[in-house]
Coordinates of C-alpha atoms in Angstrom, one line a residue:
M297 CA 16.6 9.6 -0.2
I298 CA 16.2 13.0 1.5
K299 CA 16.6 12.2 5.3
S300 CA 13.5 14.1 6.4
H301 CA 11.3 11.9 4.1
R302 CA 12.4 8.9 6.1
H303 CA 10.8 10.3 9.2
Q304 CA 7.3 10.5 7.7
V305 CA 4.5 8.2 8.7
V306 CA 2.0 7.7 5.9
Y307 CA -1.7 6.9 6.5
H308 CA -3.1 5.0 3.5
L309 CA -6.8 5.5 3.0
Y310 CA -9.3 4.1 0.5
P311 CA -11.5 7.2 -0.1
K312 CA -14.5 5.1 -1.1
S313 CA -14.6 3.5 2.3
F314 CA -13.3 6.1 4.7
Q315 CA -16.1 8.6 5.4
D316 CA -19.3 9.5 3.6
T317 CA -20.8 13.0 4.2
N318 CA -23.7 13.1 1.7
G319 CA -25.4 9.9 2.5
D320 CA -24.9 8.1 -0.8
G321 CA -23.0 5.3 0.8
V322 CA -19.7 6.2 -0.8
G323 CA -16.8 8.0 1.0
D324 CA -15.8 11.4 -0.3
L325 CA -13.2 14.2 -0.1
N326 CA -15.3 16.1 2.5
G327 CA -15.3 13.0 4.6
I328 CA -11.5 13.0 4.7
R329 CA -11.5 16.6 5.6
K330 CA -13.9 15.9 8.5
R331 CA -11.4 13.3 9.9
L332 CA -8.2 15.4 9.7
D333 CA -8.2 16.1 13.5
Y334 CA -8.4 12.3 14.0
M335 CA -5.4 11.6 11.8
Q336 CA -3.4 14.5 13.2
R337 CA -4.0 13.1 16.8
L338 CA -3.0 9.7 15.6
G339 CA 0.4 11.1 14.6
V340 CA 0.6 10.7 10.8
D341 CA 2.4 13.1 8.5
M342 CA 1.1 12.2 5.0
I343 CA -2.2 10.8 3.6
W344 CA -2.0 8.5 0.6
L345 CA -5.2 8.6 -1.4
C346 CA -6.2 5.8 -3.6
P347 CA -7.3 7.2 -7.0
V348 CA -10.0 9.9 -6.9
Y349 CA -9.7 10.8 -10.6
T350 CA -12.5 10.6 -13.1
S351 CA -13.0 6.9 -13.9
P352 CA -15.7 4.4 -15.1
G353 CA -14.9 2.4 -12.0
Y354 CA -14.3 -1.0 -13.5
D355 CA -11.4 -1.5 -11.1
H356 CA -12.5 1.0 -8.4
G357 CA -10.6 4.0 -9.8
Y358 CA -7.5 2.1 -11.1
D359 CA -8.9 2.6 -14.6
V360 CA -8.3 6.3 -14.9
A361 CA -10.1 8.3 -17.6
D362 CA -8.6 11.8 -16.6
Y363 CA -5.7 12.2 -14.3
T364 CA -6.3 15.9 -13.7
S365 CA -10.0 15.9 -12.8
I366 CA -11.9 14.6 -9.7
D367 CA -14.6 12.0 -10.1
P368 CA -17.9 13.5 -9.0
L369 CA -18.4 10.3 -6.9
Y370 CA -15.8 11.8 -4.5
G371 CA -16.4 15.5 -4.9
S372 CA -15.0 18.4 -7.0
M373 CA -11.6 20.0 -7.7
D374 CA -12.5 22.8 -5.3
E375 CA -13.0 20.2 -2.6
M376 CA -9.8 18.5 -3.4
E377 CA -7.9 21.8 -3.1
A378 CA -9.7 22.5 0.2
L379 CA -8.5 19.1 1.4
I380 CA -4.9 19.8 0.5
D381 CA -5.0 23.2 2.2
E382 CA -6.8 22.1 5.3
A383 CA -4.5 19.1 5.7
S384 CA -1.5 21.4 5.5
R385 CA -2.9 23.4 8.4
H386 CA -2.9 20.1 10.3
D387 CA 0.7 19.5 9.4
I388 CA -0.3 16.7 7.0
T389 CA 0.6 16.5 3.3
I390 CA -1.2 14.6 0.5
M391 CA 0.1 11.7 -1.6
M392 CA -1.7 10.9 -4.9
D393 CA -1.8 7.5 -6.5
I394 CA -0.4 7.6 -10.1
V395 CA -1.5 4.7 -12.3
A396 CA 1.2 4.9 -14.9
N397 CA 1.1 1.3 -16.4
H398 CA -2.4 1.6 -17.9
T399 CA -5.4 3.9 -18.3
S400 CA -9.1 3.4 -18.8
S401 CA -10.2 2.4 -22.2
C402 CA -12.3 5.6 -21.9
H403 CA -9.2 7.8 -21.6
K404 CA -8.8 10.3 -24.5
W405 CA -5.4 8.9 -25.3
F406 CA -6.8 5.4 -25.9
I407 CA -9.7 6.7 -27.9
A408 CA -7.2 8.7 -30.1
S409 CA -4.9 5.7 -30.4
E410 CA -7.8 3.4 -31.4
H411 CA -9.3 5.8 -34.0
D412 CA -6.1 7.4 -35.4
P413 CA -3.2 4.9 -35.6
D414 CA -1.0 7.4 -37.5
G415 CA -1.8 10.3 -35.1
P416 CA 0.3 11.6 -32.2
Y417 CA -1.2 9.0 -29.8
G418 CA -1.3 6.2 -32.3
D419 CA 1.5 4.2 -30.6
T420 CA 0.9 5.2 -27.0
Y421 CA -0.7 1.7 -26.4
I422 CA 0.5 -1.8 -27.3
W423 CA -1.1 -3.0 -30.5
R424 CA -0.5 -6.2 -32.5
D425 CA -2.1 -7.9 -35.5
E426 CA -2.1 -11.3 -33.7
P427 CA -2.4 -12.0 -30.0
T428 CA 0.1 -14.1 -28.0
E429 CA -0.7 -16.7 -25.3
V430 CA 0.0 -14.3 -22.4
E431 CA -2.7 -14.2 -19.8
S432 CA -3.7 -11.2 -17.8
F433 CA -3.3 -11.0 -14.0
F434 CA -7.1 -11.1 -13.7
G435 CA -7.4 -14.2 -15.8
G436 CA -8.1 -14.8 -19.5
S437 CA -6.1 -13.5 -22.5
A438 CA -4.1 -10.3 -22.1
W439 CA -5.2 -9.3 -25.6
T440 CA -8.5 -7.8 -26.7
Y441 CA -9.6 -7.1 -30.3
S442 CA -10.6 -3.6 -31.3
S443 CA -13.0 -3.7 -34.3
I444 CA -12.3 0.0 -34.7
R445 CA -8.5 -0.3 -35.2
Q446 CA -8.8 -3.9 -36.3
Q447 CA -5.9 -4.9 -34.1
Y448 CA -5.4 -6.4 -30.6
Y449 CA -4.4 -4.3 -27.7
F450 CA -2.5 -5.5 -24.6
H451 CA -3.8 -5.3 -21.0
S452 CA -2.0 -6.7 -18.0
F453 CA -5.3 -6.5 -16.0
A454 CA -8.9 -6.0 -17.3
K455 CA -9.7 -5.3 -20.9
E456 CA -11.0 -1.9 -19.7
Q457 CA -7.4 -1.1 -18.6
P458 CA -5.2 -1.0 -21.8
D459 CA -1.5 -0.8 -21.1
L460 CA 0.5 2.2 -22.1
N461 CA 3.5 1.9 -24.4
W462 CA 6.4 3.3 -22.4
N463 CA 8.7 3.0 -25.4
Q464 CA 7.0 6.1 -26.8
P465 CA 8.5 9.3 -25.3
I466 CA 5.1 11.0 -25.3
V467 CA 4.0 8.8 -22.4
A468 CA 6.7 10.0 -20.0
K469 CA 6.1 13.6 -21.0
E470 CA 2.4 13.3 -20.3
F471 CA 3.0 11.9 -16.8
A472 CA 5.6 14.6 -16.1
R473 CA 2.8 17.1 -16.9
I474 CA 0.4 15.3 -14.6
L475 CA 2.8 15.3 -11.7
S476 CA 3.5 19.0 -12.2
F477 CA -0.2 19.7 -12.2
W478 CA -0.6 18.1 -8.8
I479 CA 2.6 19.6 -7.4
E480 CA 1.2 23.0 -8.2
K481 CA -1.9 22.1 -6.2
G482 CA 0.2 21.3 -3.2
V483 CA 0.6 17.5 -3.4
R484 CA 3.8 16.4 -1.8
G485 CA 3.9 12.7 -2.6
F486 CA 3.2 10.2 -5.3
R487 CA 2.7 6.4 -5.1
F488 CA 3.2 4.8 -8.5
D489 CA 0.9 1.8 -9.1
V490 CA 2.6 -1.4 -10.5
I491 CA 5.4 0.7 -11.7
D492 CA 7.6 -2.3 -12.5
L493 CA 5.2 -3.2 -15.3
I494 CA 6.1 -0.2 -17.4
G495 CA 9.3 -2.0 -18.4
K496 CA 7.7 -5.2 -19.7
Q497 CA 8.6 -6.8 -23.0
I498 CA 6.0 -8.2 -25.3
H499 CA 8.2 -10.2 -27.7
P500 CA 9.7 -12.3 -26.2
H501 CA 7.4 -11.8 -23.2
R502 CA 8.9 -10.7 -19.9
W503 CA 6.9 -9.0 -17.2
L504 CA 10.0 -7.1 -16.0
N505 CA 12.8 -5.4 -17.8
F506 CA 14.6 -3.4 -15.0
E507 CA 16.6 -1.2 -17.3
R508 CA 13.4 -0.1 -19.1
V509 CA 11.7 0.6 -15.7
Q510 CA 14.7 2.7 -14.7
E511 CA 14.7 4.6 -18.0
G512 CA 10.9 5.3 -17.8
L513 CA 11.2 6.7 -14.3
R514 CA 14.1 8.9 -15.4
E515 CA 12.2 10.3 -18.4
M516 CA 9.1 11.0 -16.3
L517 CA 10.8 12.6 -13.4
A518 CA 13.5 14.6 -15.2
P519 CA 11.4 17.7 -15.6
V520 CA 10.0 17.5 -12.0
D521 CA 11.3 19.2 -8.9
R522 CA 11.6 16.2 -6.6
S523 CA 13.2 18.0 -3.6
N524 CA 10.0 18.2 -1.6
L525 CA 8.4 14.9 -2.8
L526 CA 8.1 11.4 -1.3
L527 CA 8.2 9.0 -4.2
V528 CA 6.8 5.5 -3.6
G529 CA 6.7 2.6 -6.0
E530 CA 4.6 -0.6 -6.1
A531 CA 7.1 -3.0 -7.6
G532 CA 6.8 -6.5 -6.4
G533 CA 9.1 -7.8 -9.1
L534 CA 12.2 -5.9 -8.1
S535 CA 15.2 -7.3 -6.2
P536 CA 16.7 -5.6 -3.2
S537 CA 19.7 -4.5 -5.3
E538 CA 17.4 -3.0 -8.0
I539 CA 15.5 -1.2 -5.4
R540 CA 18.7 0.3 -4.0
Q541 CA 19.7 1.5 -7.4
L542 CA 16.4 3.4 -7.8
Q543 CA 16.8 4.9 -4.4
E544 CA 20.4 5.9 -5.0
E545 CA 19.3 7.8 -8.1
R546 CA 16.3 9.2 -6.3
L547 CA 13.9 7.8 -8.8
L548 CA 11.9 6.2 -5.9
D549 CA 12.4 6.8 -2.2
V550 CA 10.4 3.8 -1.0
V551 CA 9.4 0.6 -2.8
F552 CA 6.7 -1.9 -1.8
N553 CA 7.8 -5.5 -2.1
F554 CA 5.2 -8.2 -1.2
E555 CA 7.3 -11.1 0.0
T556 CA 5.9 -10.7 3.5
C557 CA 2.3 -10.4 2.3
A558 CA 2.8 -13.7 0.4
L559 CA 3.8 -15.8 3.4
D560 CA 0.4 -17.6 3.4
E561 CA 0.6 -18.3 -0.4
V562 CA 2.1 -21.4 -2.0
A563 CA 5.4 -20.4 -3.7
G564 CA 5.2 -20.2 -7.5
K565 CA 1.4 -20.2 -7.6
S566 CA -1.3 -17.6 -7.7
K567 CA -2.4 -15.6 -4.6
W568 CA -5.4 -17.9 -4.3
H569 CA -3.3 -21.0 -3.5
L570 CA -2.9 -20.8 0.2
Q571 CA -0.8 -22.5 2.9
S572 CA -0.6 -22.2 6.7
F573 CA 1.2 -19.1 8.1
D574 CA 4.4 -19.8 9.9
P575 CA 5.6 -17.0 12.3
A576 CA 9.2 -18.3 11.9
E577 CA 8.9 -17.5 8.2
L578 CA 7.8 -14.0 9.1
K579 CA 10.8 -13.5 11.2
M580 CA 13.2 -14.6 8.5
T581 CA 11.5 -12.5 5.9
I582 CA 11.7 -9.3 8.0
K583 CA 15.3 -10.0 8.8
K584 CA 16.2 -10.6 5.2
W585 CA 14.8 -7.3 4.0
Q586 CA 16.2 -5.3 6.9
D587 CA 19.6 -6.8 6.2
E588 CA 19.4 -6.3 2.5
M589 CA 18.6 -2.5 2.9
K590 CA 20.8 -1.8 5.9
E591 CA 23.6 0.1 4.2
D592 CA 22.3 2.3 1.4
G593 CA 18.7 1.2 1.1
W594 CA 15.4 2.0 2.9
N595 CA 12.4 -0.3 3.6
S596 CA 8.6 0.2 3.3
L597 CA 6.9 -1.0 6.5
F598 CA 3.3 -2.2 6.1
W599 CA 1.0 -5.1 6.9
N600 CA -2.1 -4.3 4.8
N601 CA -3.3 -2.1 1.9
H602 CA -6.2 -1.8 -0.5
D603 CA -5.0 -4.9 -2.3
Q604 CA -3.8 -6.9 0.7
P605 CA -6.6 -8.0 3.1
R606 CA -5.9 -7.9 6.9
V607 CA -3.1 -10.1 8.1
L608 CA -4.8 -10.0 11.5
S609 CA -7.5 -12.2 9.9
R610 CA -5.2 -14.2 7.6
W611 CA -2.5 -15.0 10.2
Y612 CA -3.8 -14.4 13.7
D613 CA -7.5 -15.3 13.8
D614 CA -8.4 -11.6 14.5
D615 CA -6.7 -11.6 17.9
I616 CA -6.4 -8.0 19.2
R617 CA -3.3 -9.0 21.1
A618 CA -1.5 -9.9 17.9
A619 CA -2.6 -6.5 16.4
K620 CA -0.8 -4.7 19.2
M621 CA 2.3 -6.8 18.7
L622 CA 2.3 -6.1 15.0
A623 CA 1.9 -2.4 15.6
L624 CA 5.0 -2.3 17.9
L625 CA 7.0 -4.3 15.5
Q626 CA 6.1 -2.2 12.5
L627 CA 6.8 1.1 14.2
T628 CA 10.2 0.1 15.5
L629 CA 11.8 -1.4 12.4
R630 CA 14.0 0.6 10.1
G631 CA 12.0 2.1 7.2
T632 CA 8.9 4.3 6.4
P633 CA 5.7 3.1 8.1
F634 CA 2.4 2.9 6.0
I635 CA -0.7 2.5 8.2
Y636 CA -3.7 1.3 6.3
Q637 CA -7.0 2.7 7.5
G638 CA -8.4 0.5 10.2
D639 CA -5.1 -1.0 11.2
E640 CA -5.1 1.2 14.2
I641 CA -8.4 -0.2 15.5
G642 CA -7.8 -3.8 14.5
M643 CA -10.3 -4.1 11.7
T644 CA -10.7 -7.6 10.2
N645 CA -11.6 -9.1 6.9
G646 CA -15.2 -9.1 8.0
N647 CA -17.8 -11.5 6.6
I648 CA -18.9 -10.5 3.1
Q649 CA -21.7 -12.6 1.6
Q650 CA -20.8 -14.2 -1.8
S651 CA -23.5 -12.2 -3.6
D652 CA -22.0 -8.9 -2.3
Y653 CA -18.5 -9.2 -3.8
Q654 CA -17.7 -6.4 -6.2
D655 CA -14.0 -6.6 -7.0
I656 CA -13.3 -7.5 -10.7
E657 CA -10.4 -9.9 -9.8
T658 CA -12.5 -11.8 -7.3
L659 CA -15.6 -12.0 -9.5
R660 CA -13.5 -13.5 -12.3
Y661 CA -11.8 -16.0 -10.0
L662 CA -15.2 -17.2 -8.7
Q663 CA -16.6 -17.4 -12.2
Q664 CA -13.7 -19.7 -13.1
G665 CA -14.6 -22.0 -10.2
G666 CA -12.4 -20.5 -7.6
A667 CA -12.6 -21.5 -3.9
I668 CA -14.7 -19.1 -1.7
Q669 CA -12.4 -20.0 1.2
S670 CA -9.5 -18.4 -0.6
V671 CA -11.6 -15.3 -1.5
Q672 CA -12.6 -14.9 2.2
L673 CA -8.9 -14.5 3.1
K674 CA -7.3 -12.9 0.0
G675 CA -10.2 -11.2 -1.9
R676 CA -9.5 -7.5 -2.3
D677 CA -13.0 -6.5 -1.2
H678 CA -12.0 -7.6 2.3
A679 CA -9.4 -4.9 2.4
R680 CA -11.9 -2.3 1.5
L681 CA -14.6 -2.5 4.1
P682 CA -16.0 0.8 5.3
M683 CA -14.1 2.4 8.3
M684 CA -15.6 1.7 11.7
W685 CA -16.1 5.0 13.5
T686 CA -18.8 3.9 15.9
K687 CA -20.4 0.6 17.0
E688 CA -23.1 1.3 14.4
G689 CA -20.4 2.0 11.8
G690 CA -20.5 5.7 11.5
F691 CA -19.3 5.6 7.9
S692 CA -22.5 6.8 6.2
T693 CA -26.1 7.7 7.0
G694 CA -27.1 5.7 3.9
S695 CA -26.5 2.2 2.8
A696 CA -22.7 1.6 2.4
W697 CA -21.5 0.6 -1.0
L698 CA -19.9 -2.6 0.4
Q699 CA -21.8 -4.5 3.1
A700 CA -20.2 -6.9 5.6
M701 CA -20.6 -8.1 9.2
T702 CA -17.8 -6.7 11.3
D703 CA -16.6 -6.8 14.9
A704 CA -18.6 -3.9 16.3
D705 CA -16.3 -3.6 19.4
R706 CA -13.5 -2.4 17.1
N707 CA -14.4 1.1 16.4
V708 CA -12.8 4.5 16.9
H709 CA -15.3 5.9 19.3
D710 CA -14.9 3.2 21.9
Q711 CA -11.2 2.9 21.6
Q712 CA -10.6 6.6 22.1
L713 CA -12.2 6.1 25.5
D714 CA -10.1 3.1 26.5
D715 CA -6.5 3.8 27.5
D716 CA -5.5 0.1 26.8
S717 CA -7.0 0.0 23.3
L718 CA -5.1 -0.7 20.1
L719 CA -5.8 2.9 19.0
Q720 CA -4.0 4.3 22.1
V721 CA -1.1 1.9 21.5
Y722 CA -0.7 3.3 18.0
R723 CA -0.8 6.9 19.3
R724 CA 1.8 6.2 22.0
L725 CA 4.1 4.4 19.5
L726 CA 3.9 7.1 16.9
S727 CA 4.6 9.7 19.6
I728 CA 7.6 7.8 20.8
R729 CA 8.9 7.2 17.3
K730 CA 9.0 10.9 16.6
T731 CA 11.0 11.7 19.7
E732 CA 13.6 8.9 19.6
P733 CA 16.4 9.4 17.1
A734 CA 17.3 5.7 17.3
L735 CA 13.9 4.7 15.9
L736 CA 14.2 7.3 13.1
D737 CA 17.8 6.8 12.0
G738 CA 19.3 4.1 14.1
E739 CA 21.1 1.1 12.7
M740 CA 19.8 -2.5 13.3
R741 CA 21.6 -5.0 15.5
W742 CA 20.0 -8.4 15.9
Q743 CA 19.9 -10.6 19.0
E744 CA 19.9 -14.4 18.9
T745 CA 16.4 -15.6 19.8
P746 CA 14.1 -18.7 19.4
S747 CA 12.5 -19.2 16.0
T748 CA 9.3 -17.3 16.7
M749 CA 10.8 -14.4 18.6
I750 CA 12.4 -11.3 17.2
A751 CA 14.8 -9.1 19.2
F752 CA 16.9 -6.3 17.9
D753 CA 18.5 -3.0 19.0
R754 CA 18.2 0.3 17.3
I755 CA 21.4 2.3 17.9
H756 CA 22.0 6.0 17.1
G757 CA 25.1 7.6 18.6
E758 CA 25.0 6.9 22.3
Q759 CA 21.3 6.0 22.3
S760 CA 20.4 2.4 22.2
L761 CA 16.8 1.0 22.2
R762 CA 15.8 -2.7 22.4
I763 CA 12.8 -4.3 20.9
L764 CA 11.6 -7.8 21.9
V765 CA 8.6 -9.4 20.0
N766 CA 6.8 -12.7 20.4
L767 CA 5.3 -13.6 17.0
S768 CA 3.5 -16.6 18.4
N769 CA 0.5 -17.5 20.7
H770 CA 2.7 -19.3 23.3
S771 CA 5.0 -18.0 25.9
I772 CA 8.7 -17.8 25.1
R773 CA 11.6 -17.9 27.6
H774 CA 14.7 -15.7 26.7
R775 CA 17.9 -14.4 28.1
I776 CA 18.0 -10.9 26.7
K777 CA 18.3 -8.1 29.2
M778 CA 15.6 -5.5 29.3
G779 CA 16.1 -1.9 30.5
K780 CA 13.6 0.8 31.3
T781 CA 10.4 0.2 29.3
L782 CA 9.0 2.8 27.0
I783 CA 6.0 0.8 26.0
G784 CA 5.0 -2.8 26.2
V785 CA 2.0 -4.9 25.1
G786 CA 0.8 -8.2 26.4
D787 CA 2.2 -10.1 29.4
Y788 CA 5.9 -10.1 29.9
C789 CA 8.6 -10.1 32.5
E790 CA 12.4 -10.0 32.6
E791 CA 13.0 -13.4 31.0
E792 CA 9.7 -14.3 29.4
L793 CA 7.4 -13.0 26.8
G794 CA 3.7 -14.1 26.9
P795 CA 1.6 -14.8 23.8
Y796 CA 1.9 -11.9 21.3
A797 CA 3.8 -9.8 23.9
A798 CA 6.2 -7.1 22.6
V799 CA 8.4 -4.6 24.4
L800 CA 10.2 -1.4 23.5
C801 CA 12.8 -0.5 26.1
Y802 CA 16.2 0.9 26.7
T803 CA 19.2 -1.4 26.8
F804 CA 20.1 -0.3 30.3

């Protein structure tokens, strides 16, 4: 991984819910441009956009119909180019979301494959005469019959999202062309959606074939100049050693794993089967991944994203003190931080009425008799609530596409006026991170602590910083020396951390 890429902080935003400027209740590209000053002041270096391509919208843009055009819902290509240019003037680059495992069933490749099996795109999707018993991640069979082709096609997710056949060289060539298109527009990062699924085997069925994932990435990226790119992969099925292999070959710089996000899930069952959160498990999981990647690997650092509802609601009962603690922990660990919109103001899962849910995964789960309590914690709509800019919302002058009751006190306007707010904590932490070499490149050295407390040093040359974090809602006594404090949250003193307290200090 190119060293300078490690120093970037990525702001992940969901365009549909970030800022609406035309009153239709849906966020747009001009809304993102409007908030560039805000993101620059926050201290981020890159903006990751969830898909804004032309799409029927069955899965909110993750069913792409055209990878090189902008959906009118969000604006135009001229507005996309203006966003890239204006972001650059704010010293911010753009990362695009590349959905490489599947397309929309409306994509021209699928239409050609369905209508002309012997044509150049005939085998770009996975077709069989008879289905197998494999189920999709959204429930139900992973096979759907096409009366046009008179065969079944495979889809890991919804039937409107047919999976591409990465055994066909034309697929990698098409995506290399797509990447080059956006690089020429000035894009400097790509996040590859469920990229580990491009290596699946159908007979016998395996969701992950690492060698095939590796080869697919090689084929796609070989024609692409990667020197100025940050390459991020969503690949929850990869082991730490496999991630390090991809990083060593510069096929991916950062990989999302979801072990931390699954701490409130029953092991071996679906995301909807929940268990109580244990802060001690969080500590062990963080330490595991930091240790696994300490030599020649690099971590992704995130709490939430568009698929993962707010851990503040799931783990910490919306406590703003815990939000400050999580911010300090995230921004002092070794890796690349990804801040999801609203993290910096403590947005919660809100309170969506059952009739207002829109996510296809959630709706199918509820139709199959799923528990509403699980949906309220893990349903993806809860990660996609409109950004709170003011007490009244400030997202749109119209009726927002997704309605929910939210904590009106947690908004940008009020927190910008409060020196002790979570937003100000994020700003100070990001400023410190950029100026302290130990936080950018320093090694990790762990301190012995009680089960719900994390303490570690970041060491770079002669500089040594110490981080102490209380993951719990009760005070913890400790014997770790603290030097001059750079920033602290919560109540703490020399030998005690109060509930959700955290400190970044020198070791002397």
